[in-house]
Short mmCIF file of C-alpha atoms and ligand atoms in Angstrom, two decimals:
data_model
loop_
_atom_site.label_atom_id
_atom_site.label_comp_id
_atom_site.label_asym_id
_atom_site.label_seq_id
_atom_site.Cartn_x
_atom_site.Cartn_y
_atom_site.Cartn_z
CA MET A 12 -76.85 24.61 -128.09
CA THR A 13 -74.37 25.29 -130.86
CA ARG A 14 -72.31 22.20 -131.47
CA THR A 15 -68.58 22.21 -131.80
CA VAL A 16 -67.66 20.28 -134.94
CA TYR A 17 -64.41 19.24 -136.59
CA VAL A 18 -63.40 20.22 -140.12
CA ASN A 19 -59.95 19.43 -141.52
CA GLY A 20 -57.98 19.71 -138.30
CA THR A 21 -59.98 22.51 -136.70
CA TYR A 22 -62.65 22.50 -133.97
CA LEU A 23 -65.20 25.25 -134.53
CA PRO A 24 -68.86 26.15 -133.98
CA GLU A 25 -71.21 24.40 -136.42
CA THR A 26 -72.39 27.79 -137.70
CA GLU A 27 -68.87 28.58 -138.89
CA ALA A 28 -68.07 25.19 -140.43
CA LYS A 29 -67.83 25.32 -144.21
CA VAL A 30 -67.02 22.96 -147.08
CA SER A 31 -66.40 24.03 -150.70
CA ILE A 32 -69.17 23.79 -153.32
CA PHE A 33 -66.60 21.84 -155.38
CA ASP A 34 -66.25 19.17 -152.73
CA ARG A 35 -66.61 15.77 -154.39
CA GLY A 36 -68.74 14.52 -151.52
CA PHE A 37 -71.28 17.21 -152.44
CA LEU A 38 -71.00 16.90 -156.25
CA MET A 39 -70.44 13.15 -156.73
CA ALA A 40 -71.16 11.38 -153.44
CA ASP A 41 -67.41 10.66 -153.58
CA ALA A 42 -67.15 10.23 -149.83
CA VAL A 43 -67.24 7.56 -147.15
CA TYR A 44 -68.62 7.75 -143.63
CA GLU A 45 -68.91 6.06 -140.26
CA VAL A 46 -71.36 6.38 -137.39
CA THR A 47 -70.03 5.45 -133.96
CA SER A 48 -72.32 5.42 -130.97
CA VAL A 49 -71.49 6.90 -127.59
CA LEU A 50 -72.91 5.39 -124.41
CA GLY A 51 -72.01 6.72 -120.98
CA GLY A 52 -69.56 9.13 -122.64
CA LYS A 53 -67.57 6.27 -124.20
CA LEU A 54 -67.19 5.05 -127.78
CA ILE A 55 -68.80 1.76 -128.76
CA ASP A 56 -66.64 -0.42 -131.01
CA PHE A 57 -64.39 2.43 -132.15
CA ASP A 58 -61.83 -0.03 -133.45
CA GLY A 59 -64.29 -1.80 -135.72
CA HIS A 60 -65.43 1.48 -137.26
CA ALA A 61 -61.85 2.69 -137.75
CA VAL A 62 -60.89 -0.57 -139.50
CA ARG A 63 -63.93 -0.45 -141.80
CA LEU A 64 -63.21 3.21 -142.62
CA GLU A 65 -59.70 2.23 -143.67
CA ARG A 66 -61.14 -0.49 -145.89
CA SER A 67 -63.67 1.89 -147.50
CA LEU A 68 -60.87 4.38 -148.27
CA ASN A 69 -58.71 1.62 -149.76
CA GLU A 70 -61.51 0.28 -151.94
CA LEU A 71 -62.02 3.76 -153.44
CA ASP A 72 -58.30 4.59 -153.79
CA MET A 73 -58.72 7.51 -151.44
CA PRO A 74 -55.81 8.79 -149.38
CA HIS A 75 -55.87 8.21 -145.61
CA PRO A 76 -55.84 11.76 -144.27
CA ILE A 77 -55.87 10.92 -140.57
CA SER A 78 -54.38 8.13 -138.48
CA LYS A 79 -56.44 5.84 -136.25
CA GLU A 80 -54.87 7.37 -133.14
CA GLU A 81 -55.69 10.93 -134.25
CA LEU A 82 -59.20 9.84 -135.15
CA LEU A 83 -59.73 8.42 -131.68
CA GLU A 84 -58.47 11.67 -130.19
CA VAL A 85 -60.91 13.72 -132.35
CA HIS A 86 -63.83 11.46 -131.38
CA ARG A 87 -62.99 11.84 -127.69
CA GLU A 88 -62.45 15.58 -127.94
CA LEU A 89 -65.85 16.04 -129.63
CA VAL A 90 -67.54 13.97 -126.91
CA ARG A 91 -65.85 16.19 -124.32
CA LEU A 92 -66.46 19.56 -126.02
CA ASN A 93 -70.14 18.76 -126.64
CA ASP A 94 -70.69 17.07 -123.30
CA ILE A 95 -72.15 13.95 -124.90
CA THR A 96 -73.25 11.15 -122.60
CA ASP A 97 -75.33 9.18 -125.13
CA GLY A 98 -75.39 9.84 -128.85
CA MET A 99 -73.51 9.35 -132.06
CA ILE A 100 -70.45 10.66 -133.81
CA TYR A 101 -70.75 11.09 -137.56
CA LEU A 102 -67.54 11.07 -139.58
CA GLN A 103 -67.23 11.75 -143.30
CA ILE A 104 -64.18 11.76 -145.52
CA SER A 105 -64.54 12.95 -149.11
CA ARG A 106 -61.95 12.97 -151.88
CA GLY A 107 -61.71 16.71 -151.33
CA ALA A 108 -62.45 19.81 -153.32
CA PRO A 109 -60.59 20.36 -156.59
CA ASN A 110 -61.35 23.79 -158.03
CA ASP A 111 -63.86 22.51 -160.55
CA ARG A 112 -66.22 19.63 -161.38
CA ASP A 113 -64.54 16.72 -163.15
CA PHE A 114 -65.31 12.98 -163.31
CA VAL A 115 -61.60 12.20 -163.18
CA PHE A 116 -60.21 11.86 -159.66
CA PRO A 117 -58.10 14.88 -158.66
CA ASP A 118 -54.39 14.50 -157.97
CA PRO A 119 -54.13 13.50 -154.29
CA GLU A 120 -50.91 15.56 -154.07
CA THR A 121 -52.80 18.79 -154.65
CA THR A 122 -56.33 17.93 -153.53
CA LYS A 123 -56.50 16.76 -149.94
CA PRO A 124 -59.49 14.82 -148.57
CA THR A 125 -62.13 16.72 -146.60
CA VAL A 126 -62.56 15.35 -143.08
CA VAL A 127 -65.69 16.31 -141.15
CA LEU A 128 -66.94 15.02 -137.79
CA PHE A 129 -69.91 16.11 -135.71
CA THR A 130 -71.84 14.80 -132.72
CA GLN A 131 -75.52 13.94 -132.37
CA ASN A 132 -76.79 14.17 -128.82
CA LYS A 133 -79.29 11.37 -128.04
CA PRO A 134 -79.92 11.10 -124.32
CA GLY A 135 -81.12 7.60 -123.39
CA LEU A 136 -80.10 6.18 -126.79
CA ALA A 137 -79.91 2.63 -125.38
CA ASN A 138 -83.36 2.88 -123.77
CA SER A 139 -85.35 3.41 -126.93
CA PRO A 140 -89.07 2.61 -126.36
CA ALA A 141 -89.11 0.94 -129.80
CA ALA A 142 -86.96 -1.86 -128.38
CA LYS A 143 -89.92 -2.86 -126.19
CA THR A 144 -92.59 -2.70 -128.90
CA GLY A 145 -90.53 -3.66 -131.94
CA ILE A 146 -90.64 -2.01 -135.35
CA LYS A 147 -92.63 -2.67 -138.53
CA VAL A 148 -90.94 -3.00 -141.90
CA ILE A 149 -92.04 -3.14 -145.52
CA SER A 150 -90.08 -4.80 -148.32
CA ILE A 151 -88.84 -2.87 -151.33
CA GLU A 152 -86.71 -3.79 -154.33
CA ASP A 153 -82.97 -3.21 -153.76
CA VAL A 154 -81.88 -0.95 -156.61
CA ARG A 155 -78.62 0.31 -155.07
CA TRP A 156 -75.21 0.00 -156.74
CA GLY A 157 -73.13 -3.19 -156.53
CA ARG A 158 -70.57 -2.12 -153.90
CA ARG A 159 -72.72 -1.85 -150.81
CA ASP A 160 -69.79 -3.18 -148.76
CA ILE A 161 -68.20 0.27 -149.08
CA LYS A 162 -69.80 2.73 -146.69
CA THR A 163 -70.34 5.61 -149.11
CA VAL A 164 -72.64 8.60 -148.66
CA GLN A 165 -74.81 7.54 -151.62
CA LEU A 166 -77.86 7.37 -149.39
CA LEU A 167 -80.63 8.63 -151.66
CA TYR A 168 -82.26 5.25 -152.18
CA PRO A 169 -82.09 4.26 -148.49
CA SER A 170 -83.60 7.65 -147.73
CA MET A 171 -86.39 7.04 -150.27
CA GLY A 172 -86.91 3.61 -148.69
CA LYS A 173 -87.44 5.17 -145.26
CA MET A 174 -90.01 7.53 -146.83
CA MET A 175 -91.83 4.62 -148.51
CA ALA A 176 -91.96 2.89 -145.11
CA LYS A 177 -93.24 6.02 -143.42
CA LYS A 178 -95.95 6.42 -146.05
CA ALA A 179 -97.02 2.82 -145.38
CA GLY A 180 -97.25 3.54 -141.64
CA CYS A 181 -94.09 1.54 -140.93
CA ASP A 182 -90.67 2.27 -139.51
CA ASP A 183 -88.22 0.93 -142.06
CA ALA A 184 -87.77 -1.08 -145.24
CA TRP A 185 -85.96 -4.33 -145.95
CA MET A 186 -84.49 -4.44 -149.43
CA VAL A 187 -84.90 -7.47 -151.65
CA GLU A 188 -82.75 -8.55 -154.60
CA ASP A 189 -83.44 -11.62 -156.75
CA GLY A 190 -86.07 -12.66 -154.22
CA PHE A 191 -83.77 -12.50 -151.17
CA VAL A 192 -83.46 -9.90 -148.43
CA THR A 193 -80.19 -7.98 -148.63
CA GLU A 194 -80.44 -5.64 -145.62
CA GLY A 195 -82.43 -2.78 -144.10
CA THR A 196 -82.06 0.77 -145.40
CA SER A 197 -79.50 1.55 -142.68
CA ASN A 198 -79.08 -1.74 -140.83
CA ASN A 199 -78.48 -5.46 -141.22
CA ALA A 200 -81.47 -7.85 -141.23
CA TYR A 201 -81.95 -11.14 -139.32
CA ILE A 202 -84.59 -13.76 -138.63
CA ILE A 203 -84.74 -16.34 -135.84
CA LYS A 204 -86.15 -19.84 -136.19
CA GLY A 205 -85.95 -22.06 -133.11
CA ASN A 206 -82.53 -21.40 -131.60
CA LYS A 207 -81.04 -20.35 -134.95
CA ILE A 208 -80.20 -16.83 -136.12
CA ILE A 209 -80.24 -16.49 -139.89
CA THR A 210 -78.67 -13.55 -141.72
CA ARG A 211 -77.30 -12.97 -145.20
CA ALA A 212 -73.60 -13.84 -145.58
CA LEU A 213 -71.05 -11.06 -146.12
CA SER A 214 -70.38 -10.06 -149.75
CA ASN A 215 -70.42 -6.88 -151.85
CA ASP A 216 -74.24 -6.98 -151.58
CA ILE A 217 -74.41 -5.66 -148.02
CA LEU A 218 -72.57 -3.45 -145.59
CA HIS A 219 -70.34 -5.46 -143.27
CA GLY A 220 -71.98 -4.18 -140.11
CA ILE A 221 -69.78 -3.63 -137.10
CA THR A 222 -72.76 -4.36 -134.85
CA ARG A 223 -73.47 -7.49 -136.94
CA ALA A 224 -69.98 -8.89 -136.26
CA ALA A 225 -70.32 -8.31 -132.51
CA VAL A 226 -73.88 -9.66 -132.27
CA LEU A 227 -73.04 -12.88 -134.16
CA ARG A 228 -70.05 -13.43 -131.89
CA PHE A 229 -72.12 -12.88 -128.74
CA ALA A 230 -74.90 -15.12 -130.10
CA GLN A 231 -72.47 -18.00 -130.57
CA GLU A 232 -70.98 -17.44 -127.13
CA ALA A 233 -74.54 -17.63 -125.73
CA GLN A 234 -75.01 -21.05 -127.42
CA MET A 235 -77.32 -19.75 -130.14
CA GLU A 236 -76.79 -21.16 -133.60
CA VAL A 237 -75.82 -18.81 -136.44
CA GLU A 238 -76.50 -19.55 -140.10
CA GLU A 239 -75.24 -17.07 -142.70
CA ARG A 240 -77.42 -17.56 -145.76
CA ASN A 241 -80.04 -15.87 -147.90
CA PHE A 242 -83.68 -15.74 -146.81
CA THR A 243 -86.89 -14.52 -148.43
CA ILE A 244 -89.61 -12.22 -147.13
CA ALA A 245 -91.96 -15.24 -146.94
CA GLU A 246 -89.47 -17.11 -144.73
CA ALA A 247 -89.07 -14.01 -142.56
CA GLN A 248 -92.84 -13.69 -142.14
CA ASP A 249 -92.90 -17.31 -141.03
CA ALA A 250 -89.99 -16.93 -138.58
CA ASP A 251 -90.29 -16.92 -134.77
CA GLU A 252 -88.59 -13.54 -134.44
CA ALA A 253 -86.79 -10.95 -136.56
CA PHE A 254 -84.51 -8.03 -135.81
CA ILE A 255 -82.10 -5.48 -137.23
CA THR A 256 -78.71 -4.27 -136.04
CA SER A 257 -76.81 -1.01 -136.47
CA ALA A 258 -74.59 1.35 -134.50
CA SER A 259 -77.58 3.59 -133.77
CA THR A 260 -80.28 0.97 -133.02
CA PHE A 261 -78.04 -1.79 -131.56
CA VAL A 262 -80.38 -4.82 -131.70
CA MET A 263 -83.94 -3.76 -132.60
CA PRO A 264 -86.76 -6.33 -132.81
CA VAL A 265 -88.94 -6.41 -135.95
CA VAL A 266 -92.53 -7.51 -135.25
CA GLU A 267 -94.23 -7.02 -138.62
CA ILE A 268 -93.12 -7.50 -142.23
CA ASP A 269 -95.35 -6.31 -145.09
CA GLY A 270 -98.37 -6.36 -142.76
CA ALA A 271 -97.78 -9.92 -141.49
CA ALA A 272 -96.97 -10.42 -137.80
CA VAL A 273 -93.65 -12.16 -137.10
CA GLY A 274 -94.17 -14.94 -134.53
CA THR A 275 -96.64 -13.71 -131.93
CA GLY A 276 -96.42 -10.15 -133.24
CA ALA A 277 -94.70 -9.07 -130.02
CA VAL A 278 -91.01 -8.68 -129.23
CA GLY A 279 -89.53 -12.15 -128.71
CA PRO A 280 -87.19 -13.52 -126.03
CA LEU A 281 -84.08 -14.14 -128.16
CA ALA A 282 -83.95 -10.68 -129.75
CA THR A 283 -84.47 -9.19 -126.28
CA ARG A 284 -81.68 -11.31 -124.84
CA LEU A 285 -79.31 -10.48 -127.70
CA ARG A 286 -79.97 -6.77 -127.21
CA GLU A 287 -79.17 -7.07 -123.50
CA ILE A 288 -75.99 -9.06 -124.13
CA TYR A 289 -74.88 -6.69 -126.90
CA LEU A 290 -75.42 -3.58 -124.77
CA ASP A 291 -73.80 -5.12 -121.65
CA GLU A 292 -70.72 -6.36 -123.47
CA SER A 293 -70.28 -3.29 -125.67
CA ILE A 294 -70.58 -0.87 -122.79
CA LYS A 295 -68.02 -2.95 -120.87
CA ALA A 296 -65.60 -2.75 -123.81
CA ALA A 297 -66.29 0.91 -124.68
CA ILE A 298 -63.32 3.27 -124.73
N1 LIG B 319 -75.91 2.67 -140.96
N2 LIG B 319 -76.36 -1.68 -143.54
C1 LIG B 319 -76.46 -0.41 -143.95
C2 LIG B 319 -76.94 -0.15 -145.33
C3 LIG B 319 -76.12 0.65 -143.09
O1 LIG B 319 -76.22 1.92 -143.52
C4 LIG B 319 -75.70 0.35 -141.77
C5 LIG B 319 -75.31 1.43 -140.80
C6 LIG B 319 -75.62 -1.00 -141.38
C7 LIG B 319 -75.16 -1.41 -140.00
O2 LIG B 319 -73.78 -1.20 -139.83
P1 LIG B 319 -73.16 -0.90 -138.39
O3 LIG B 319 -73.59 -2.00 -137.51
O4 LIG B 319 -71.71 -0.89 -138.62
O5 LIG B 319 -73.72 0.45 -137.93
C8 LIG B 319 -75.95 -1.98 -142.29
C9 LIG B 319 -75.54 3.79 -140.12
C10 LIG B 319 -75.84 3.57 -138.68
C11 LIG B 319 -76.17 5.06 -140.67
O6 LIG B 319 -76.16 5.19 -141.89
O7 LIG B 319 -76.61 5.92 -139.91
#
């Protein structure tokens, strides 16, 4: 089925959607993005994604081309037009397309940002079989830039990381800097020891995950302890359980790190419970 997508105020078939070769997203990765999941035809944590988008734009001195209310309307319209029950909405805003390549930012008065949104249909997104078996990760050095808190489209290294994992027969990679895990290639990373959930504290080193914020809140409400601090791969291998979070995987158990089983090597009870709580609560609050 041909998708209906959104480009700069217009809904049109994906085959007719076009962006300039001078677009700074294309030439310089000068663009930010968000991925919002859809479950049961409703948006999960739209507000959190909209607030983080605003922050990303501010941090890069990019104009805000679309209000939060309009953005919600576009998300809903794309869900409707593409008949999405479960899936994702991808949104990207670039600094626009000046008529040439230049390192200097274009004048925002004459060059307007490029706004693109499209849907990804994923029936049964919340019932992923991987949630029952868990995933395997490898560790790789984190060589990304220093502003990982801004959700930019500079995804070459994360993409290479996924390929390294695939080559090693695994599902994903956890990145390590100065001996400590930063995050997964497209998700936040956690370990569990006893009743305690341990995850790196927020800083410019990691993306401030919207799912992370919700999961930590639900964990505390469920009387689990939360400790935001650095951890090593060795500590993770020695943990009782491990998991990742993101808008597309929700809470996904990790059962193996660099070939070593985590805990029993099977999906553990706390990660399973957190996934259930997260999905229940988020679906209840979806809009
Ligand atoms: N990735 N860390 C990184 C590096 C990410 O790319 C993501 C999200 C997260 C989790 O953030 P959130 O919970 O807000 O989705 C953490 C999205 C899903 C992606 O690139 O497809």
